Amino acid sequence: MSLKYFTIEERLNANAWDVDIHRPHIKIKDPDKCRTCEKKPCTYMCPAKCYVQQGDYIVLSTEACVECGTCRVVCPHGAIEWNYPRSGMGIWYRFT
Amino acid sequence: MKFDVAIVGAGPAGLAAAYRLASSGFKVVVLERGREPGAKELYGGRIYAYWLDKYLPEFRKDAPVDRWVRKERVSFLTEDKALTVELAITQKEKTSFVVPLVSFVSWLSKLVQGAGAKIVTEVTVDALVKDEKGKITGVRSGSDVLQAEYVIDAEGVNRLLLERAGIVKKLEPELVAVGVKEVLKFENKKVLEERLGLDEDEGLAWALAGYPTEYLPGGGFIYTYKDSLALGVVVYLKNWEKLKTPVYDLIEKFRLHPYIAPLVKGATLQEYGGHMTPVAGINMSPPRYYYDGLLIVGDAAGFLLHTGVLIRGVDFAIASGVLAAEAIKEARSPSAEDLAIYEKKLRESFVLQQLEKFRSADRLLGDESLFRDLTLLSTEAAYRYFNIDHNQRTMFEAVREASKKTRVSVLKTMINMIRMLRSL
Ligand SMILES: Cc1cc2nc3c(=O)[nH]c(=O)nc-3n(C[C@H](O)[C@H](O)[C@H](O)COP(=O)(O)OP(=O)(O)OC[C@H]3O[C@@H](n4cnc5c(N)ncnc54)[C@H](O)[C@@H]3O)c2cc1C
Ligand code: SF4
Ligand code: SF4
């Protein structure tokens, strides 16, 4: 039995969004904390793979965020400034 | 414009409260940040009917139901083995059903509008508004303030508003899990039914422990919608350090496990998402459920019962919403003193009674060895019992051999099983 592995990009593409390109709703307010953050839980626990490690730093792209709030809770250094996207924008679940 | 009641969040909790209040003539507004009610919501897949009959009997008439659950499955899953227990009901019993939450919520919001309440979507509430005495008098979104006699907080698990109002502390990883979910659609619903051994419109609810979460607390789930499967994993946040695979890959590993893959072959991915869920139940409740001008309902209040296999949030959310509405109907004023009746109602109802009873479930379920030991030992023992070679083993021998192979202590597992029997 070999079934196809859906990459995270393929999976996210199945979703409907209304991306707020003008204002990312999540920010890393203190990138220096990421540099010294040993295990970088955000890269493990974000279901949408919004956090990607590059060297010691983290690149955050919020377009595909599913607004679960996990990164904010799991970040041990309080480095994340977290809010909902502006009214009506962001993920739009239709079948879940 | 001033409302009697402003409700934050068009989830099951907020909508149930709105429906009850509007039906009794209150001027009610529900504020929801999504495009439509349900747009921001994600759950596993099943709603329990027993208490709905008491708190929202309307659902029997016309709420959307994909399938009534007549099969419950629990599996211990390892890399190469699965031990499954199935409970099947052959009568056409109707005690719980599977349906996308967005469909159910959308039905509920029509009921609410029919009763005369206003639902305003695409409004993100930024803060609860207080007067100088600390009484909650409304809500603020951007620069707009909406005044209300009573405010109901039904914002769900993420409860930013309660945090900003200083009522609760920021969520700790110990209190929550993250669920990651895929909806997999079948061209023909017969295929789904045949693969899972289901009669037409018969539903299955399935919880799987072990492999789906790398033997850490949490597990996998599968629910059968009409012509699709809801499949997902739930991981406790506090365990992230022990996880070897990121959660977005964990779910695919689960879907492609040789025991699961044949079931989902040919299905296309319809939606992918994630959401947090309280795992600590009332251990994550705010200090009180009522304040001057404010009532707290649903996930925001920690009203969710989780036993590892069963997860009940929607019926608790609806019941607490209804009780909050009843409390407002009976209260003479929005003072905390008068709203204390809400807590009394919660205590007299199943909501707090059941949650109290399962208060220690959280500690047990967070115990790593439980999931690991039980899964490894039971699958290996079953395998040794059924797999006959030169020797046919007694059950006892099979368990002893399995214990040797997996290095899991039988005694410790038995103690854990007794703990489980008592608190789950
Ligand atoms: C993976 C997973 C599986 C689950 N499985 C099940 C299951 O099978 N059965 C079950 O009964 N329960 C299940 N649950 C739990 C269930 O989903 C919740 O208990 C239930 O949805 C809680 O309802 P609620 O109304 O309190 O909150 P929610 O359903 O979360 O609704 C909150 C609403 O408030 C809105 N909102 C939040 N903040 C704001 C704001 N500031 N301004 C405006 N709007 C706002 C949100 O957009 C949302 O619509 C599961 C949960 C998860 C995560
Ligand atoms: S967990 Fe927090 S501090 Fe660590 S890398 Fe991620 S955002 Fe930075
Ligand atoms: S809120 Fe959830 S989906 Fe969005 S970035 Fe944080 S962890 Fe990822």
XYZ file of C-alpha atoms and ligand atoms in Angstrom:
589
model
C 0.000 0.000 0.000
C 1.650 3.188 -1.019
C -0.388 6.304 -0.694
C 0.767 9.757 -1.508
C 2.144 11.946 1.246
C 0.479 15.349 1.127
C 3.047 18.061 1.729
C 1.976 20.753 4.146
C 1.728 23.180 1.242
C -0.642 20.838 -0.604
C -2.741 20.460 2.498
C -2.924 24.157 3.186
C -3.914 24.709 -0.428
C -7.130 22.818 0.215
C -8.228 25.578 2.585
C -10.076 28.805 1.943
C -8.493 32.014 3.195
C -8.822 35.709 3.111
C -5.283 36.803 3.806
C -4.648 40.198 5.322
C -1.553 41.117 3.356
C -1.338 44.525 4.956
C -0.960 43.443 8.522
C 0.466 40.144 9.738
C -1.534 39.255 12.854
C 1.372 37.506 14.586
C 4.822 38.930 15.085
C 8.024 37.814 16.698
C 8.548 40.847 18.841
C 11.893 39.711 20.131
C 13.950 37.745 17.557
C 16.922 37.644 19.892
C 14.991 35.318 22.151
C 14.573 32.925 19.223
C 18.285 32.961 18.656
C 18.896 31.594 22.125
C 15.778 29.428 22.218
C 17.238 25.977 22.257
C 14.578 23.710 20.881
C 12.275 26.137 19.131
C 8.924 24.506 19.957
C 7.056 26.763 17.535
C 8.667 24.837 14.665
C 7.280 21.558 16.040
C 3.881 22.577 17.233
C 2.483 24.925 14.618
C 0.054 22.863 12.504
C 0.545 25.164 9.526
C 4.353 25.246 9.575
C 4.365 29.002 9.879
C 7.655 28.961 11.784
C 10.758 27.853 9.920
C 14.220 27.822 11.373
C 16.936 29.551 9.387
C 20.242 29.370 11.144
C 19.619 30.517 14.687
C 16.683 32.654 13.688
C 13.079 31.956 12.868
C 11.213 33.057 9.790
C 7.523 33.496 10.463
C 4.982 33.623 7.651
C 1.443 34.073 8.819
C -0.494 33.707 5.550
C -1.454 30.086 6.173
C -2.002 30.397 9.930
C -5.068 28.485 11.139
C -5.351 30.701 14.224
C -5.076 27.937 16.785
C -3.008 29.957 19.264
C -0.586 27.129 19.950
C 2.592 29.079 19.193
C 1.719 31.706 21.749
C 1.196 29.127 24.488
C 4.115 26.885 23.648
C 6.747 29.632 23.209
C 8.728 29.448 26.455
C 10.166 32.948 26.101
C 7.091 35.035 25.453
C 8.679 36.180 22.211
C 5.452 36.236 20.225
C 2.981 39.045 19.843
C -0.270 37.339 18.972
C -3.613 38.591 17.793
C -6.461 37.511 15.572
C -6.422 38.672 11.971
C -8.514 41.736 11.287
C -12.271 41.274 11.211
C -13.405 38.460 8.968
C -9.978 37.725 7.560
C -7.812 34.641 7.914
C -8.844 30.990 7.770
C -12.345 30.083 6.699
C -13.372 26.538 7.621
C -16.169 25.102 5.514
C -16.154 21.357 6.195
C -14.714 20.734 9.655
C -27.734 51.298 20.301
C -27.822 49.505 23.621
C -28.457 45.789 23.925
C -29.635 43.815 26.899
C -27.007 41.177 26.249
C -23.853 41.184 24.125
C -22.314 37.781 23.450
C -18.770 37.318 22.208
C -18.399 34.283 19.956
C -20.882 32.446 17.729
C -19.816 28.985 18.854
C -22.195 26.429 20.387
C -21.964 28.156 23.797
C -22.645 31.699 22.634
C -25.396 30.703 20.217
C -27.194 28.534 22.765
C -27.243 31.466 25.195
C -28.414 33.848 22.464
C -31.221 31.541 21.423
C -32.563 31.152 24.946
C -32.400 34.851 25.706
C -33.872 36.007 22.414
C -36.699 33.502 22.758
C -37.578 35.159 26.068
C -37.673 38.627 24.554
C -34.203 39.942 25.391
C -32.447 42.209 22.931
C -29.381 40.183 22.072
C -26.370 40.650 19.826
C -23.759 38.004 19.038
C -20.377 39.212 17.802
C -18.304 36.796 15.763
C -14.919 37.391 14.216
C -15.360 34.840 11.390
C -17.007 35.369 8.023
C -19.867 33.241 9.210
C -20.580 31.308 12.403
C -18.315 28.245 12.382
C -15.717 29.711 10.031
C -13.124 29.700 12.798
C -14.162 26.521 14.529
C -12.744 23.051 14.353
C -13.472 19.978 16.464
C -13.205 16.193 16.211
C -16.595 15.236 14.817
C -19.177 13.946 17.267
C -21.914 15.543 19.355
C -23.626 13.780 22.259
C -27.390 13.936 22.292
C -28.424 13.001 25.825
C -28.140 16.447 27.401
C -29.100 18.215 24.215
C -32.528 16.644 24.652
C -32.809 18.594 27.853
C -31.079 21.838 26.904
C -31.741 22.117 23.188
C -34.491 19.634 22.262
C -35.056 21.499 18.982
C -32.068 19.662 17.546
C -34.041 16.402 17.192
C -36.421 18.043 14.766
C -34.123 19.455 12.164
C -30.470 19.775 13.143
C -28.129 18.434 10.480
C -26.902 14.927 11.257
C -24.447 13.140 8.980
C -24.546 9.818 10.786
C -25.753 8.477 14.128
C -22.874 6.722 15.870
C -23.539 3.009 16.245
C -19.947 1.841 16.368
C -17.302 2.898 18.863
C -13.751 1.763 18.342
C -10.660 2.091 20.468
C -7.290 0.943 19.166
C -3.826 0.586 20.531
C -1.608 1.190 17.562
C 2.113 0.488 17.183
C 4.400 0.622 14.134
C 3.221 -2.753 12.927
C 0.324 -3.898 15.100
C -3.112 -2.782 16.135
C -5.329 -4.066 18.896
C -8.881 -2.862 18.432
C -11.940 -3.080 20.611
C -15.270 -2.325 19.007
C -18.640 -1.712 20.545
C -21.464 -2.011 18.057
C -25.117 -1.272 18.636
C -27.483 -3.077 16.345
C -30.645 -1.158 17.185
C -31.191 2.144 15.487
C -30.099 3.999 18.573
C -29.624 7.773 18.450
C -27.352 8.821 21.265
C -24.582 10.679 19.487
C -24.042 11.891 15.965
C -21.290 12.990 13.648
C -21.573 16.209 11.694
C -19.151 18.987 10.732
C -19.217 21.577 13.523
C -19.655 24.321 10.962
C -22.930 22.713 9.752
C -24.259 22.341 13.269
C -23.307 25.871 14.243
C -24.835 27.225 11.074
C -28.130 25.495 11.886
C -27.966 26.882 15.422
C -27.384 30.396 14.132
C -30.545 30.199 12.008
C -32.459 29.223 15.107
C -30.951 32.222 16.898
C -31.868 34.632 14.133
C -35.346 33.163 13.949
C -35.759 33.966 17.643
C -34.883 37.586 16.922
C -31.247 37.932 17.999
C -28.730 39.732 15.856
C -25.552 37.963 14.770
C -22.877 40.317 13.543
C -20.019 38.537 11.799
C -16.580 39.837 10.816
C -16.251 41.699 14.089
C -13.292 40.889 16.295
C -13.843 42.048 19.823
C -10.627 43.488 21.233
C -11.591 43.975 24.849
C -14.282 43.833 27.479
C -15.213 47.341 28.591
C -15.284 48.126 32.309
C -16.626 51.101 34.207
C -14.696 52.748 37.040
C -16.028 50.222 39.549
C -14.802 47.301 37.482
C -18.232 46.275 36.225
C -18.265 44.985 32.659
C -20.512 47.301 30.671
C -19.864 46.265 27.086
C -17.274 45.325 24.527
C -14.870 47.182 22.300
C -13.832 46.430 18.742
C -11.315 48.864 17.302
C -12.660 52.234 18.314
C -16.275 51.070 18.470
C -17.811 50.427 21.838
C -20.996 48.491 22.243
C -22.837 48.884 25.534
C -24.826 46.064 27.055
C -26.476 45.353 30.362
C -24.918 41.881 30.412
C -21.954 40.448 28.549
C -21.482 36.740 27.943
C -17.964 35.616 27.118
C -18.160 32.626 24.765
C -14.841 33.241 23.029
C -13.618 29.648 23.299
C -10.358 28.154 24.499
C -8.091 30.976 23.362
C -9.757 33.504 25.716
C -7.730 36.586 24.883
C -10.459 38.825 26.264
C -10.487 37.215 29.698
C -6.727 37.484 29.761
C -6.751 41.140 28.780
C -9.390 41.861 31.419
C -7.082 40.352 34.061
C -9.520 37.547 34.886
C -7.309 34.663 33.810
C -3.579 34.215 33.339
C -2.116 33.373 29.967
C -2.720 29.704 29.120
C 0.027 27.339 30.220
C 1.062 24.391 28.040
C -0.164 21.991 30.793
C -3.737 23.081 30.262
C -4.223 22.527 26.556
C -3.618 20.238 23.604
C -3.539 21.008 19.923
C -5.682 19.025 17.520
C -4.652 18.762 13.882
C -7.282 17.524 11.475
C -7.870 16.535 7.868
C -11.230 16.063 6.188
C -10.927 13.372 3.516
C -13.700 13.143 0.968
C -14.857 10.034 -0.877
C -16.313 10.121 -4.348
C -18.918 7.594 -3.276
C -20.102 7.216 0.299
C -20.633 3.470 -0.255
C -16.860 3.028 -0.408
C -16.491 4.585 3.003
C -19.307 2.446 4.402
C -17.927 -0.790 2.979
C -14.417 -0.167 4.227
C -15.538 0.543 7.738
C -18.311 -2.011 7.839
C -21.084 0.507 8.275
C -24.693 0.364 7.229
C -26.122 3.288 5.329
C -26.077 6.403 7.512
C -24.509 4.496 10.362
C -21.587 6.289 11.990
C -18.288 5.349 13.562
C -16.285 7.113 16.276
C -12.748 5.859 16.688
C -9.977 6.772 19.119
C -6.444 5.473 18.649
C -3.623 5.613 21.165
C 0.106 5.061 20.767
C 1.611 5.460 17.330
C -0.403 8.552 16.277
C 1.317 10.660 18.944
C 4.583 8.745 19.230
C 3.226 7.096 22.396
C 2.768 10.412 24.127
C -0.464 11.529 25.808
C -3.191 12.379 23.320
C -3.946 10.189 20.331
C -5.554 9.898 16.956
C -9.222 10.086 16.021
C -11.424 9.152 13.089
C -15.082 10.071 12.650
C -17.288 9.237 9.687
C -19.123 12.162 8.165
C -21.645 11.489 5.381
C -19.195 11.008 2.526
C -15.942 11.969 4.197
C -13.717 11.053 7.111
C -12.520 13.369 9.818
C -9.032 12.207 10.765
C -6.707 13.843 13.212
C -4.233 13.772 16.048
C -4.290 15.501 19.416
C -1.014 16.349 21.159
C -0.631 17.764 24.655
C 1.355 20.968 24.483
C 3.380 20.161 27.569
C 4.943 17.178 25.778
C 6.314 19.000 22.781
C 9.892 18.401 23.845
C 9.517 14.648 23.526
C 7.965 14.793 20.115
C 10.300 13.748 17.322
C 8.017 14.713 14.470
C 6.403 18.128 14.029
C 2.619 17.975 14.403
C 1.978 18.815 10.761
C 3.878 15.670 9.769
C 2.549 13.565 12.607
C -0.925 13.588 11.111
C 0.329 12.435 7.721
C 2.311 9.623 9.343
C -0.907 8.581 11.020
C -2.911 8.718 7.791
C -0.258 6.664 5.990
C 0.085 4.030 8.719
C -0.485 0.598 7.113
C -3.565 0.070 9.298
C -5.166 3.370 8.272
C -3.967 3.919 4.698
C -6.241 1.274 3.092
C -9.238 3.016 4.640
C -8.474 6.403 3.140
C -7.164 5.253 -0.221
C -8.610 7.305 -3.048
C -10.073 9.979 -0.794
C -9.222 13.580 -1.592
C -8.267 16.186 0.946
C -11.054 18.662 1.474
C -9.760 20.688 4.382
C -6.850 20.865 6.804
C -6.700 22.685 10.100
C -5.824 22.918 13.745
C -7.363 24.125 16.985
C -6.523 24.029 20.662
C -8.658 22.184 23.158
C -8.707 22.365 26.940
C -7.418 19.131 28.461
C -7.448 20.255 32.055
C -11.247 20.663 32.280
C -12.189 22.811 35.233
C -8.552 22.901 36.311
C -8.305 25.696 33.759
C -11.461 27.484 34.830
C -11.318 31.179 35.693
C -11.450 31.926 39.438
C -15.188 32.552 39.033
C -17.724 31.992 36.264
C -19.511 35.306 36.925
C -18.425 38.885 37.548
C -20.243 42.202 37.676
C -21.920 42.325 34.280
C -20.177 39.218 32.929
C -20.815 35.492 32.569
C -18.314 32.991 31.154
C -19.468 29.928 29.196
C -18.134 27.007 27.129
C -14.450 26.355 26.468
C -13.495 29.777 27.832
C -14.709 28.518 31.216
C -12.973 25.133 30.854
C -16.266 23.284 30.391
C -14.983 20.324 28.457
C -14.847 16.723 29.536
C -12.018 14.675 28.185
C -11.298 11.073 29.128
C -8.784 10.189 26.462
C -11.333 8.213 24.470
C -14.346 10.484 24.783
C -14.317 14.207 24.303
C -17.377 16.286 25.120
C -17.191 19.986 24.543
C -20.199 20.863 22.434
C -22.904 19.550 24.766
C -21.168 21.189 27.759
C -20.882 24.437 25.812
C -24.578 24.386 24.924
C -25.680 23.527 28.452
C -23.550 26.286 29.994
C -24.879 28.781 27.437
C -28.452 27.856 28.304
C -27.753 28.085 32.045
C -26.142 31.496 31.601
C -29.277 32.622 29.768
C -31.481 31.283 32.550
C -29.325 33.060 35.118
C -29.733 36.372 33.309
C -33.465 35.809 33.062
C -33.674 35.321 36.811
C -31.159 37.939 37.933
C -32.614 41.243 39.116
C -29.485 43.137 38.184
C -26.142 42.479 36.475
C -24.290 42.575 39.778
C -22.025 39.644 40.564
C -24.161 39.020 43.612
C -27.242 38.471 41.480
C -25.358 36.553 38.804
C -24.054 34.069 41.364
C -27.157 32.141 40.479
C -25.309 31.033 37.338
C -22.794 29.078 39.375
C -25.595 27.587 41.434
C -27.237 26.386 38.236
C -23.965 24.953 36.962
C -23.519 23.051 40.223
C -27.029 21.681 40.151
C -26.632 20.562 36.548
C -24.498 17.850 35.011
C -21.953 20.446 33.908
C -20.036 20.961 37.129
C -21.039 17.643 38.655
C -19.519 15.681 35.807
C -16.481 17.911 35.518
C -15.787 17.585 39.241
C -16.042 13.844 38.974
C -13.428 13.744 36.212
C -11.198 16.394 37.715
C -8.260 14.042 38.147
C -8.568 12.542 34.653
C -6.257 15.261 33.440
C -3.365 14.159 35.660
C -3.732 10.536 34.694
C -4.061 11.255 30.984
C -0.987 13.420 31.070
C 0.993 10.465 32.428
C 3.304 9.454 29.632
C 3.900 5.913 30.726
C 0.190 5.192 30.573
C -0.064 5.567 26.822
C 3.255 4.017 26.052
C 3.118 1.028 28.384
C -0.452 0.062 27.781
C -0.121 0.283 24.010
C 3.129 -1.642 23.755
C 2.245 -4.329 26.265
C -1.287 -5.017 25.099
C -0.508 -5.202 21.372
C 2.516 -7.401 21.946
C 0.672 -9.705 24.343
C -2.249 -10.087 21.949
C 0.128 -10.816 19.118
C 1.871 -13.523 21.120
C -1.406 -15.042 22.135
C -2.795 -15.251 18.613
C 0.421 -16.021 16.780
C 0.919 -19.746 17.266
C 4.337 -21.249 16.581
C 5.966 -24.298 18.154
C 4.225 -23.390 21.320
C 0.695 -22.314 22.185
C 0.835 -19.846 25.036
C -1.592 -19.271 27.831
C -2.691 -15.662 28.209
C -0.444 -15.334 31.192
C 2.559 -16.574 29.241
C 1.753 -14.220 26.394
C 1.679 -11.262 28.763
C 4.892 -12.326 30.463
C 6.708 -12.697 27.154
C 5.359 -9.369 25.977
C 6.587 -7.721 29.139
C 10.070 -9.120 28.555
C 10.144 -8.010 24.941
C 8.776 -4.495 25.538
C 10.394 -4.019 28.954
C 7.096 -2.798 30.288
C 6.298 -3.880 33.811
C 3.087 -5.883 34.143
C 2.567 -4.736 37.680
C 2.942 -1.074 36.811
C 0.556 -1.490 33.897
C -1.982 -3.182 36.124
C -1.764 -0.385 38.650
C -2.266 2.116 35.853
C -5.257 0.173 34.610
C -6.844 0.311 38.022
C -6.200 4.047 38.145
C -7.852 4.290 34.752
C -10.868 2.298 35.807
C -11.314 4.611 38.753
C -10.817 8.008 37.194
C -11.642 7.825 33.487
C -9.320 18.593 17.913
C -10.591 18.785 18.699
C -11.513 17.760 18.755
C -12.711 17.938 19.438
N -13.644 16.955 19.367
C -14.860 17.148 19.920
C -15.912 16.216 19.707
O -15.787 15.258 18.932
N -17.087 16.412 20.352
C -17.299 17.503 21.160
O -18.395 17.626 21.715
N -16.341 18.427 21.343
C -15.127 18.288 20.736
N -14.178 19.264 20.868
C -14.447 20.439 21.729
C -15.403 21.434 21.101
O -14.943 21.816 19.842
C -15.494 22.677 21.984
O -15.680 22.295 23.316
C -16.648 23.588 21.596
O -16.520 24.003 20.267
C -16.680 24.791 22.519
O -17.660 25.709 22.134
P -17.524 27.237 22.485
O -18.743 27.878 21.935
O -17.215 27.407 23.912
O -16.221 27.745 21.728
P -15.851 27.741 20.178
O -16.557 26.669 19.468
O -14.374 27.769 20.112
O -16.424 29.135 19.657
C -15.838 30.361 19.991
C -16.242 31.382 18.952
O -15.868 32.670 19.382
C -15.283 33.380 18.325
N -14.386 34.381 18.916
C -13.328 34.141 19.731
N -12.762 35.269 20.130
C -13.477 36.274 19.557
C -13.370 37.696 19.604
N -12.428 38.290 20.318
N -14.254 38.417 18.897
C -15.227 37.807 18.165
N -15.380 36.472 18.095
C -14.513 35.717 18.785
C -14.579 32.331 17.516
O -14.361 32.766 16.189
C -15.556 31.174 17.607
O -16.516 31.205 16.595
C -12.965 19.140 20.158
C -12.033 20.172 20.110
C -10.861 20.024 19.372
C -9.920 21.157 19.273
S 9.447 29.149 20.644
Fe 9.372 31.374 20.863
S 11.446 32.005 21.382
Fe 11.570 29.903 20.667
S 12.043 30.107 18.504
Fe 9.822 29.977 18.638
S 9.085 32.059 18.750
Fe 11.297 32.115 19.173
S -1.701 30.366 15.691
Fe -1.430 28.183 15.242
S -1.371 28.078 13.024
Fe -1.060 30.230 13.550
S 1.126 30.479 13.642
Fe 0.490 30.009 15.729
S 0.642 27.787 15.896
Fe 0.737 28.289 13.728
